[in-house]
Amino acid sequence: MYIPELDPNKDNEQVFAYDVNSLYPHVMRENMPVAFERITSFNQKEYYIRQFHGDISLLENSNFQPYGFFYVEVTCPKDIKHPILQRHFKNEDATFTMAPTGTWKYWYYSEELLNAKKVGYTYKIIKGYLFNKENIFSEYVNTLYPIKCNTPKEEPMYHITKLLLNSLYGRFGMNLNIFYSQQVILDKDQFFDYLNKGDILDMVELDGDKIYIKFNNTSQIEQDLLNSGSSNKDLNEPSISIPIASAITSLARIHMSKFKNNPDFSLFYTDTDSAYINKDLSQLDKYKEWISKDLGKLKLEHVFTKAIFLSPKVYAGVTVDNKKVMKIKGYKHKISFDEFNNLLYKNNSIELPQQKWYKDIQHSKITMSDQIYTLTMTTNKRQLLFNHENKFIGIKPYHIHFDDIID
């Protein structure tokens, strides 16, 4: 969230809400990081990743563009309005994502670093992993996307193709625990027999001197890793590639970064695949080609005459045809637009009652409980700016230095 509301003193100003058509399938058609390959004997191949440690500047200066994932010391100038490189941070309560200015060290995909360089970031590569490039998903996407587009939304094939397009990349980032975990219910005196069988992931004490445990079968993981390059490889073995999953999410951020630091319009709010701006792009010659039903292009979802943006996934608006649109992450009901407006003032909050469901493994039941959802502005991503009336008027990025970061 960048600008909290439409200026009530400006007549005829509107917010145009755009969504990207199938953002993740679109970027999946670009090159992906794959392992290097060498032939070791007849019909046998070995796959490997080149690990790198040290100053890579000599390679960069010799027209070699390193491709892969790198741990870098990166600097974002303080005058960048919308920083585009994100970093995870931890506090006492949670882990959260922030896009700061300043200097820090972190892991990034090389293409995201190159994109950041265009808006003023500088970086020094410390270590990393070099990959080869290969276009591996274009045929998959180009086959399924037309089926999705030409199928009515009420038909099953529409939902099947949409799910296949949007979910494939996430499969490559799945945790191996999902495939190798086992669950058993034991007598408590048998628990220690399982400590040397794998990593204990979860346990719950049950009635009747019983215990439920979930554990990883480490011997099976080791065996599958040893057999992963053999010709009799188990066809059911999961194909996991964190680099591919990470590259796709990085490329999606690169695609959305064109809405940030753009002098041709004001940016109110962005989400994973959407941008809310103050210009009708279809009326600007420079951006008309952005509007299309094609993969990766934009579609106009709403035009707001009133809009309030409080935080990620918390906003409300009234459209030109007087339709009310509201999003409150974690709360399924709606509140009035006036209540939303009151939250623009410092320290204001609303307590909203809601019913939550909880699972009780020990007693095999689900319980419902009345809870209070507190809706207020948050400061864990950006600094909030207020005017003399304590009204929320904007944000600015946090400025950090790597000496101050504790992971």
XYZ file of C-alpha atoms in Angstrom:
407
model
C 0.000 0.000 0.000
C 1.443 3.371 -1.057
C -1.335 6.009 -1.114
C -4.107 5.429 1.448
C -7.033 7.110 -0.291
C -8.322 9.087 -3.224
C -7.920 12.783 -2.459
C -11.455 13.983 -1.556
C -10.467 17.518 -2.668
C -9.720 16.415 -6.230
C -12.773 16.275 -8.464
C -13.118 13.407 -10.924
C -9.986 11.561 -9.743
C -10.398 7.815 -10.025
C -8.484 4.645 -9.234
C -8.191 2.037 -11.987
C -7.748 -1.512 -10.710
C -5.838 -3.756 -13.140
C -5.143 -7.491 -12.917
C -2.538 -9.411 -14.901
C -3.867 -12.286 -16.997
C -2.365 -15.482 -15.517
C 0.806 -13.896 -14.172
C 2.605 -17.079 -13.101
C 1.878 -19.048 -16.296
C 3.040 -16.000 -18.271
C 6.473 -15.829 -16.609
C 6.816 -19.623 -16.756
C 7.381 -19.226 -20.500
C 10.741 -17.560 -19.807
C 14.030 -19.396 -19.294
C 14.329 -21.397 -16.089
C 17.380 -22.400 -14.029
C 18.376 -26.006 -14.685
C 21.420 -28.023 -13.657
C 24.449 -28.384 -15.896
C 24.819 -31.695 -17.684
C 27.772 -33.860 -18.685
C 27.954 -37.307 -20.244
C 29.831 -39.730 -18.000
C 29.443 -42.905 -20.079
C 27.228 -44.315 -22.786
C 23.629 -43.317 -22.075
C 24.563 -42.018 -18.615
C 24.371 -38.358 -17.600
C 25.450 -36.509 -14.513
C 23.752 -33.318 -13.363
C 25.456 -30.763 -11.191
C 25.323 -27.172 -9.999
C 28.362 -24.917 -9.967
C 28.823 -23.456 -6.534
C 30.600 -20.128 -6.472
C 32.369 -18.292 -3.648
C 34.448 -15.141 -3.958
C 34.679 -11.954 -6.002
C 32.881 -12.520 -9.302
C 33.553 -9.001 -10.676
C 36.301 -10.233 -13.025
C 33.860 -12.628 -14.645
C 31.249 -9.871 -14.967
C 33.794 -7.539 -16.558
C 34.702 -10.163 -19.144
C 31.222 -10.151 -20.690
C 30.202 -13.145 -18.600
C 26.753 -12.612 -17.105
C 26.379 -14.864 -14.062
C 23.013 -16.626 -14.009
C 21.610 -18.304 -10.934
C 21.155 -17.448 -7.273
C 23.592 -15.260 -5.397
C 24.246 -14.061 -1.897
C 24.990 -10.380 -2.331
C 25.652 -7.203 -0.453
C 23.018 -4.943 -1.960
C 22.392 -1.207 -1.579
C 19.110 0.540 -2.335
C 19.370 4.353 -2.516
C 17.281 6.204 0.046
C 15.525 8.294 -2.618
C 13.846 5.303 -4.339
C 10.137 5.779 -3.695
C 9.070 2.190 -4.285
C 11.881 -0.277 -3.448
C 11.535 -3.512 -5.415
C 13.913 -6.004 -3.740
C 12.247 -7.811 -0.857
C 13.807 -9.405 2.186
C 12.504 -11.579 5.020
C 12.877 -10.229 8.553
C 12.164 -11.747 11.925
C 10.907 -10.220 15.136
C 9.731 -11.787 18.376
C 6.307 -12.608 16.977
C 6.671 -13.506 13.308
C 8.593 -13.522 10.065
C 7.536 -10.858 7.584
C 8.603 -9.516 4.202
C 9.786 -5.947 3.663
C 11.206 -3.912 0.763
C 13.572 -1.427 2.470
C 16.176 1.074 1.390
C 19.720 0.855 2.756
C 22.342 -1.889 2.697
C 22.003 -5.556 3.602
C 23.072 -9.076 2.592
C 20.658 -11.631 1.185
C 20.061 -14.291 -1.486
C 18.521 -13.210 -4.821
C 17.834 -14.550 -8.304
C 20.243 -12.981 -10.810
C 17.444 -11.668 -13.075
C 15.842 -9.833 -10.165
C 19.182 -8.224 -9.325
C 19.591 -7.053 -12.933
C 16.093 -5.587 -12.881
C 16.827 -3.738 -9.632
C 20.019 -2.344 -11.145
C 17.871 -0.432 -13.685
C 16.327 1.721 -10.942
C 19.534 2.453 -9.043
C 20.363 -0.570 -6.889
C 24.000 -1.643 -6.632
C 25.286 -4.993 -5.430
C 28.397 -7.084 -4.910
C 28.202 -10.854 -5.330
C 29.709 -12.754 -2.400
C 28.826 -16.349 -3.256
C 26.209 -18.278 -5.147
C 25.117 -21.090 -7.436
C 25.510 -20.894 -11.202
C 22.853 -22.550 -13.349
C 22.229 -23.244 -16.992
C 19.145 -21.760 -18.724
C 16.438 -23.701 -20.475
C 12.913 -22.977 -21.670
C 10.955 -25.873 -20.191
C 7.341 -24.749 -19.680
C 6.333 -22.832 -22.833
C 4.691 -25.780 -24.580
C 2.825 -26.704 -21.387
C 1.482 -23.169 -20.901
C 0.740 -22.534 -24.582
C -1.283 -25.759 -24.743
C -3.389 -25.261 -21.616
C -4.015 -21.496 -21.688
C -6.149 -21.490 -24.891
C -8.270 -24.315 -23.454
C -8.875 -22.239 -20.319
C -9.718 -19.113 -22.320
C -12.136 -20.916 -24.644
C -13.995 -22.830 -21.937
C -16.997 -21.335 -20.061
C -16.204 -20.684 -16.397
C -19.001 -22.952 -15.206
C -17.487 -26.013 -16.908
C -15.030 -28.350 -15.123
C -12.335 -28.066 -17.803
C -11.979 -24.340 -17.083
C -11.178 -25.021 -13.426
C -8.926 -27.976 -14.261
C -6.774 -25.991 -16.703
C -6.663 -22.990 -14.386
C -5.492 -25.194 -11.526
C -2.855 -26.897 -13.670
C -1.522 -23.548 -14.917
C -1.392 -21.824 -11.545
C -0.284 -24.718 -9.357
C 2.482 -26.445 -11.290
C 5.272 -24.075 -10.267
C 4.417 -24.523 -6.584
C 4.893 -28.287 -6.858
C 8.586 -27.682 -7.516
C 8.874 -25.841 -4.215
C 7.095 -28.407 -2.076
C 8.690 -29.596 1.135
C 9.993 -33.166 0.951
C 8.378 -33.769 4.346
C 5.054 -34.053 2.498
C 6.312 -37.088 0.571
C 8.385 -38.802 3.217
C 6.488 -38.213 6.441
C 4.830 -41.127 8.221
C 2.241 -41.057 10.997
C 1.708 -43.613 13.733
C -0.124 -43.956 17.063
C 1.957 -45.743 19.708
C 2.063 -46.661 23.346
C 4.131 -43.972 25.067
C 6.837 -46.461 26.051
C 7.447 -47.142 22.321
C 8.201 -43.491 21.535
C 11.968 -43.734 22.007
C 12.149 -46.583 19.498
C 11.241 -44.038 16.777
C 13.828 -41.404 17.650
C 16.490 -43.103 15.509
C 14.145 -43.754 12.582
C 13.889 -40.133 11.447
C 13.168 -36.548 12.333
C 10.140 -36.037 14.590
C 7.910 -33.416 12.919
C 4.958 -33.392 15.307
C 3.564 -35.249 18.288
C 0.366 -35.143 20.338
C -0.276 -36.963 23.609
C -3.554 -38.904 23.431
C -5.826 -40.491 25.991
C -5.160 -44.057 27.118
C -1.386 -43.633 27.451
C -1.058 -43.286 23.680
C 0.935 -40.811 21.580
C 0.558 -39.673 17.978
C 3.803 -38.884 16.127
C 4.604 -37.672 12.648
C 8.173 -38.272 11.503
C 10.400 -38.234 8.442
C 11.750 -41.529 7.190
C 15.350 -40.340 6.709
C 16.613 -43.704 5.451
C 14.090 -43.584 2.588
C 15.121 -40.010 1.710
C 18.798 -41.003 1.605
C 18.045 -44.045 -0.549
C 16.004 -42.021 -3.059
C 18.718 -39.372 -3.284
C 21.324 -42.059 -3.996
C 19.128 -43.604 -6.692
C 18.023 -40.314 -8.237
C 20.511 -40.526 -11.098
C 20.095 -44.204 -11.887
C 18.242 -45.659 -14.844
C 15.811 -47.549 -12.577
C 14.659 -44.350 -10.894
C 11.282 -44.705 -9.175
C 8.721 -42.931 -11.355
C 6.769 -41.946 -8.232
C 9.706 -40.062 -6.751
C 8.807 -36.384 -6.369
C 10.472 -33.883 -8.681
C 11.503 -30.946 -6.517
C 13.382 -27.861 -7.736
C 13.499 -24.920 -5.366
C 15.408 -22.871 -8.002
C 12.558 -23.229 -10.515
C 9.860 -22.287 -7.993
C 11.950 -19.366 -6.738
C 12.746 -18.132 -10.252
C 9.057 -18.056 -11.192
C 8.069 -15.963 -8.167
C 11.055 -13.670 -8.818
C 10.052 -13.218 -12.469
C 6.513 -12.372 -11.327
C 7.894 -9.623 -9.073
C 9.970 -8.337 -11.993
C 6.830 -8.190 -14.149
C 4.930 -6.217 -11.489
C 7.828 -3.833 -10.853
C 6.930 -1.862 -13.996
C 4.124 -0.284 -11.947
C 6.588 0.989 -9.356
C 8.650 4.171 -9.698
C 6.741 4.935 -12.901
C 6.486 8.710 -13.542
C 3.407 8.344 -15.766
C 0.931 7.490 -13.010
C 0.479 7.385 -9.232
C 0.479 3.973 -7.610
C -2.019 3.465 -4.777
C -1.726 -0.265 -4.145
C -0.222 -3.457 -5.560
C -0.741 -7.116 -4.826
C 0.708 -10.311 -6.276
C -0.817 -9.757 -9.728
C -2.723 -6.466 -9.480
C -2.056 -2.722 -9.510
C -4.323 0.180 -8.565
C -3.315 3.419 -10.282
C -4.813 6.829 -11.097
C -4.686 6.572 -14.902
C -6.754 4.818 -17.563
C -4.001 3.037 -19.481
C -6.254 2.459 -22.484
C -6.235 6.229 -23.055
C -2.442 6.515 -23.006
C -0.779 5.666 -26.321
C 2.346 4.475 -24.559
C 0.439 1.823 -22.587
C -2.440 0.776 -24.869
C -0.624 -2.433 -25.774
C -0.627 -3.400 -22.086
C -4.424 -3.918 -22.242
C -5.377 -7.223 -23.829
C -6.793 -10.689 -23.146
C -3.388 -12.158 -23.954
C -1.273 -13.960 -21.393
C 0.608 -11.491 -19.184
C -1.431 -8.472 -20.327
C -3.837 -6.449 -18.177
C -7.571 -6.510 -17.680
C -9.489 -3.710 -15.967
C -11.343 -5.066 -12.933
C -12.807 -1.909 -11.349
C -12.852 1.873 -11.602
C -13.212 3.461 -8.156
C -14.597 6.924 -7.378
C -13.877 6.318 -3.681
C -11.077 4.117 -2.381
C -9.245 3.490 0.885
C -6.158 1.278 1.175
C -5.077 0.443 4.727
C -2.574 -2.405 4.347
C -1.900 -5.488 2.209
C -5.210 -7.186 1.348
C -7.181 -4.643 3.387
C -9.006 -2.094 1.233
C -12.450 -0.794 0.279
C -13.854 1.102 -2.687
C -16.975 2.356 -4.419
C -17.020 1.891 -8.194
C -18.353 4.203 -10.894
C -21.552 2.133 -10.989
C -21.908 2.417 -7.176
C -20.795 -1.141 -6.461
C -19.063 -1.603 -3.101
C -15.855 -3.667 -3.145
C -14.167 -4.676 0.104
C -11.291 -6.949 1.095
C -10.273 -7.716 4.684
C -7.718 -10.498 4.950
C -8.738 -13.025 7.597
C -12.284 -11.657 7.997
C -15.133 -12.872 5.819
C -17.752 -10.231 6.637
C -17.978 -6.598 5.534
C -18.040 -3.308 7.399
C -19.312 0.113 6.334
C -17.227 2.478 4.236
C -17.417 5.067 7.051
C -15.882 2.555 9.487
C -13.086 1.992 6.986
C -12.580 5.749 6.734
C -12.252 6.093 10.529
C -9.307 3.678 10.453
C -7.269 6.290 8.578
C -6.751 8.103 11.867
C -3.866 7.243 14.156
C -4.437 4.549 16.789
C -8.004 3.879 15.615
C -9.126 0.277 15.413
C -12.283 -1.798 15.128
C -13.006 -5.002 17.034
C -15.001 -7.350 14.835
C -16.638 -10.520 16.194
C -16.244 -13.687 14.175
C -16.503 -17.429 14.593
C -13.427 -19.592 14.025
C -13.134 -23.367 13.640
C -10.455 -25.398 15.405
C -9.475 -29.036 14.939
C -8.819 -31.222 17.956
C -6.736 -34.222 16.863
C -6.691 -35.787 20.308
C -10.481 -36.046 20.526
C -11.141 -36.273 16.757
C -13.477 -33.321 16.647
C -13.845 -29.779 15.356
C -14.892 -26.992 17.690
C -16.175 -23.492 16.995
C -15.218 -20.482 19.064
C -16.215 -16.812 19.053
C -13.188 -14.609 18.473
C -12.459 -10.901 18.155
C -10.734 -9.725 14.954
C -8.982 -6.380 15.534
C -8.712 -4.315 12.361
C -6.078 -1.583 12.395
C -3.119 -0.284 10.405
C 0.183 -2.155 10.650
C 3.741 -0.844 10.530
C 5.781 -4.007 9.923
C 6.350 -3.314 6.194
C 6.642 0.494 5.883
C 6.619 3.604 8.035
C 3.229 5.316 8.225
C 3.026 9.075 7.698
C 0.349 11.256 9.348
C -0.686 14.904 8.954
C -1.341 17.462 11.715
C -4.792 15.931 12.271
C -3.245 12.496 12.820
C -4.729 11.294 9.544
C -2.851 8.653 7.583
C -1.537 10.248 4.365
C 1.182 7.957 3.037
C 4.152 5.723 3.672
C 7.903 5.649 3.286
C 10.239 2.645 3.225
C 12.260 1.619 6.231
C 15.975 2.372 5.881
C 18.282 -0.329 7.230
C 21.942 -1.286 7.471
C 23.061 -4.905 7.557
C 24.846 -4.377 10.888
C 21.418 -3.810 12.449
C 19.861 -7.045 11.116
C 19.532 -10.105 13.303
C 18.223 -13.232 11.501
